[in-house]
Coordinates of C-alpha atoms in Angstrom, one line a residue:
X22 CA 15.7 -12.4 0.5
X23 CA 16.3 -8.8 0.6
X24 CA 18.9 -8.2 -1.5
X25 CA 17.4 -10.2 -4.3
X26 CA 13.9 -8.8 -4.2
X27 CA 15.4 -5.5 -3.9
X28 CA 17.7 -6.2 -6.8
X29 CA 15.3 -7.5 -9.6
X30 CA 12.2 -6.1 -8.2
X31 CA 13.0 -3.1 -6.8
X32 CA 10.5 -4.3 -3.5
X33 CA 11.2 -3.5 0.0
X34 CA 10.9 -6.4 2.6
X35 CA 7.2 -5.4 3.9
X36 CA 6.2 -5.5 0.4
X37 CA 7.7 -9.0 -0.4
X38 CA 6.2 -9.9 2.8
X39 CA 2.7 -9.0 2.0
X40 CA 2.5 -10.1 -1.0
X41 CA 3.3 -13.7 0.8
X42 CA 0.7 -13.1 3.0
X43 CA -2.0 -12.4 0.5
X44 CA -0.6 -15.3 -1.7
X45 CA -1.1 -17.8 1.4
X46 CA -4.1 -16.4 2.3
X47 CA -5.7 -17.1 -1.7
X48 CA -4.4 -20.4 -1.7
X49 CA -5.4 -21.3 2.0
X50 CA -9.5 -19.1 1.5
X51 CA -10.0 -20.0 -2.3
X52 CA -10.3 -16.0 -2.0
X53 CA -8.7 -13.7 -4.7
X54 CA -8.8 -10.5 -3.0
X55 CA -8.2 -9.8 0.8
X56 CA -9.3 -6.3 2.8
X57 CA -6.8 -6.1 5.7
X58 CA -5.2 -3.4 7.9
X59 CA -1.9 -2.5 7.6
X60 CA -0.1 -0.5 10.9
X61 CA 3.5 1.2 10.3
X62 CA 5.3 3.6 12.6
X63 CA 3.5 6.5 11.6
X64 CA 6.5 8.9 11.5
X65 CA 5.9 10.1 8.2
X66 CA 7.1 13.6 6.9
X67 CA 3.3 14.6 6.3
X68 CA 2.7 17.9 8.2
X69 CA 5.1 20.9 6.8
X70 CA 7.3 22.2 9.5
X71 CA 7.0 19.3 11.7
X72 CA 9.7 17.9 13.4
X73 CA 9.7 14.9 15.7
X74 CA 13.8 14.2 15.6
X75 CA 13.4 15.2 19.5
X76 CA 10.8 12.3 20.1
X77 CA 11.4 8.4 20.4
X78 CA 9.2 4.9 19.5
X79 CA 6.3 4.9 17.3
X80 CA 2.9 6.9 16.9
X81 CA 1.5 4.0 15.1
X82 CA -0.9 4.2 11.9
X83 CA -3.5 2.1 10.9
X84 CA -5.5 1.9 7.6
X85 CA -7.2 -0.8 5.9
X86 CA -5.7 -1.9 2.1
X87 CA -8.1 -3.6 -0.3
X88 CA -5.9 -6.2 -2.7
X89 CA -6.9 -8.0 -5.7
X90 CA -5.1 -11.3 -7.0
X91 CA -7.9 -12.0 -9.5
X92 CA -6.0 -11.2 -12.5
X93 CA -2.5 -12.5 -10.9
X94 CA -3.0 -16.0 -11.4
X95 CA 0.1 -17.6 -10.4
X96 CA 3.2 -15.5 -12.0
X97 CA 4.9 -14.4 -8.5
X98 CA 6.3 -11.8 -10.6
X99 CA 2.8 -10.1 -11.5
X100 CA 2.1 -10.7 -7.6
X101 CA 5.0 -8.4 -6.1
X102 CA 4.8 -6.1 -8.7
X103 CA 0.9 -5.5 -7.9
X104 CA 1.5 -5.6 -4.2
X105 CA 4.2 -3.1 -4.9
X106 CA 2.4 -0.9 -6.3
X107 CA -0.9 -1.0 -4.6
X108 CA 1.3 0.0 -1.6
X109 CA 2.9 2.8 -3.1
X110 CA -0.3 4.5 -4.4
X111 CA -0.9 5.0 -0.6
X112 CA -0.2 8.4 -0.2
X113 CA 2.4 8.8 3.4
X114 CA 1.7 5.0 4.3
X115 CA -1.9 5.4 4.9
X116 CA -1.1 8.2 7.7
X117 CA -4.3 10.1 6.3
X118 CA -6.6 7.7 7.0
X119 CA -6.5 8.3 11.1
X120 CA -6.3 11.8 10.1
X121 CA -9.5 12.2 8.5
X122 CA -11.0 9.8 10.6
X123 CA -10.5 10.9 13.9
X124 CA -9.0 14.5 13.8
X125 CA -10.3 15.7 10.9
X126 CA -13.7 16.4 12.6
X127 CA -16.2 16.0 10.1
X128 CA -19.0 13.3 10.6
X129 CA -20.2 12.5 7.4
X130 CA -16.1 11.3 6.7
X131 CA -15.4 9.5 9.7
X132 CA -18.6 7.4 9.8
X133 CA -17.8 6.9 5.7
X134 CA -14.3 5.6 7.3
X135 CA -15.6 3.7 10.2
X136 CA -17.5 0.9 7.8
X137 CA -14.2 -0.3 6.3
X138 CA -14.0 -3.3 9.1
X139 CA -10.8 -5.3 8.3
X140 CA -10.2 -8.5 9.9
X141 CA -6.8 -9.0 9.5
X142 CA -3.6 -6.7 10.6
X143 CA -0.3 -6.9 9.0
X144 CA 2.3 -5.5 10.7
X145 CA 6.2 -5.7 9.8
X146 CA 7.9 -4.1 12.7
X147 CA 11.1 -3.7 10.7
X148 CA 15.2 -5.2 10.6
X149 CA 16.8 -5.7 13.7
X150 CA 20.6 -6.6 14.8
X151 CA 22.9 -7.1 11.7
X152 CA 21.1 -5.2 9.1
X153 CA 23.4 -1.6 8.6
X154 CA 20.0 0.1 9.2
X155 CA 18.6 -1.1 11.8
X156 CA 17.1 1.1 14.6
X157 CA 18.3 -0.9 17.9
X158 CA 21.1 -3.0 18.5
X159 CA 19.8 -6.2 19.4
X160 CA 16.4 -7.9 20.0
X161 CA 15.8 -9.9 23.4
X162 CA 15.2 -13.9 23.4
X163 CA 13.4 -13.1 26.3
X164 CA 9.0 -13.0 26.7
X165 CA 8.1 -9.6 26.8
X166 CA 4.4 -10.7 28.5
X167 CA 1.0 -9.9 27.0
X168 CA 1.0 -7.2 24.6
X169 CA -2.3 -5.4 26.3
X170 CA -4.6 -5.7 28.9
X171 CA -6.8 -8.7 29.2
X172 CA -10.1 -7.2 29.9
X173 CA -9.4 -5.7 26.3
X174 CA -11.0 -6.8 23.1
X175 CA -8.9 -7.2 19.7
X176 CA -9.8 -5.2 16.9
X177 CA -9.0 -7.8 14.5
X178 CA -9.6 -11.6 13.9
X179 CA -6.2 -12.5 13.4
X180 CA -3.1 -10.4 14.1
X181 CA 0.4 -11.0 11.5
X182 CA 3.3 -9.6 12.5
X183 CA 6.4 -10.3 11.3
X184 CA 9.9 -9.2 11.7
X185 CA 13.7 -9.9 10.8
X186 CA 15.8 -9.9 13.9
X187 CA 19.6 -10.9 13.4
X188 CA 19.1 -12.1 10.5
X189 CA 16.7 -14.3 10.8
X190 CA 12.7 -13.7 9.9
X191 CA 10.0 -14.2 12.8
X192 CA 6.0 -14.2 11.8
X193 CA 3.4 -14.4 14.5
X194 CA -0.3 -15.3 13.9
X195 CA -2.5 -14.4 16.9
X196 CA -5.8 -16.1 16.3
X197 CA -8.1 -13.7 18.3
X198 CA -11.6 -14.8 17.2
X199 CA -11.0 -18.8 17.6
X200 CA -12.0 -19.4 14.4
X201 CA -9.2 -19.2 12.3
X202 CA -7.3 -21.2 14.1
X203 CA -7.8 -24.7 12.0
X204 CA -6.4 -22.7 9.1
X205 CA -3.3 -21.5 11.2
X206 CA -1.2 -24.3 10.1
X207 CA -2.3 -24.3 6.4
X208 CA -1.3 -20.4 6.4
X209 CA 2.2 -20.9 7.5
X210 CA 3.1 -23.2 5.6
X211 CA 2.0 -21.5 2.6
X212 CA 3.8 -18.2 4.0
X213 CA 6.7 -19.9 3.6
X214 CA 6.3 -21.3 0.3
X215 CA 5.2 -17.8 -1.0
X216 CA 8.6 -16.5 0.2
X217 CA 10.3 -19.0 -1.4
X218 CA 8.9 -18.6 -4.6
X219 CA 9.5 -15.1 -4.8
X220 CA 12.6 -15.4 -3.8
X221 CA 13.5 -18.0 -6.5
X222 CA 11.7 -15.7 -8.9
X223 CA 13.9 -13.0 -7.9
X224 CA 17.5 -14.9 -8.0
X225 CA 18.2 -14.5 -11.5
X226 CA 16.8 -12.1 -14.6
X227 CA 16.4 -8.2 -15.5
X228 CA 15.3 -5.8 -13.5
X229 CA 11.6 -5.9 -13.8
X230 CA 10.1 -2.4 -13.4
X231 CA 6.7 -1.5 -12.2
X232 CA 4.0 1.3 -12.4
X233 CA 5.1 2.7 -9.0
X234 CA 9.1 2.9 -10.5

């Protein structure tokens, strides 16, 4: 999967895996466009002079992304390509949206900010074990316990996350509100399908180039 899309469409693994998601999600809703918030690592090279080679683990970003499949339709190429570059218009991976939100210090912005309510996260936490770049060595079989404190409230109505750990890809779907959980099932499964479609797409062909390229 990521050698192919990377190959003919020039698309990293969260943006194949997005534009899955958003796929499912239209085909499972009847909905053409999806508002959704995506977190990443954060450690972007956005401040001049910085330099956080001395610090470890993540700071975390997150910032909503609007996407559109209304004029998509159902070439899968036209869908990675969009997602692609809808991503990549993003200035840092969205880093500037905390920023101005919460640091930045003016009110009239961060209120502006505050009304873009997401109810869906999207979070690919990256390639562990095998893959030449990966960050750790291994990933543990073993339940690493609730993710945050019970009294706590999620922010969002359902929660994706998705990684590739030795070689092998692993989505979760936390269904925090209760109410999306009779869709749960329909989701996956067209997930999966999505993948497989692009990755069909992607086996064979020219190098399709994009707006973002």
């Amino acid at each position: 999967l990521i050698s192919s899309t990377s190959g003919r469409f020039g698309a990293s693994t969260q943006e194949v895996l997005l534009a899955a998601w958003v796929r499912a999600w239209s085909r499972v809703t009847g909905r053409n466009r999806l508002l959704l918030a995506l977190e990443g690592h954060g450690r972007e090279d956005c401040v001049e002079g910085g330099d956080v080679s001395r610090t470890v683990g993540w700071f975390t970003s997150i910032w909503p992304l609007g996407l559109d499949l209304a004029d998509v339709g159902d070439d899968v190429s036209m869908l990675l390509r969009s997602v692609k570059d809808a991503l990549r218009r993003v200035p840092y991976n969205g880093v500037g949206y905390g920023l101005l939100r919460h640091l930045r210090g003016d009110s009239t912005i961060a209120a502006s900010l505050a009304r873009i309510k997401p109810r869906v996260s999207f979070n690919f936490l990256g390639e562990f074990g095998t893959v030449e770049s990966a960050l750790f060595g291994g990933v543990e079989a073993e339940a690493p316990g609730e993710p945050c404190a019970a009294h706590l409230h999620a922010a969002f109505d359902l929660d994706v996350v998705a990684e590739i750990a030795n070689g092998r890809l692993r989505v979760t779907l936390a269904d925090n509100s209760g109410n999306v959980g009779p869709a749960l099932a329909g989701l996956r499964a067209e997930f999966e399908a999505a993948i497989r479609d692009i990755q069909q797409a992607s086996m064979a062909g020219p190098r399709l180039l994009s707006a973002s390229d």
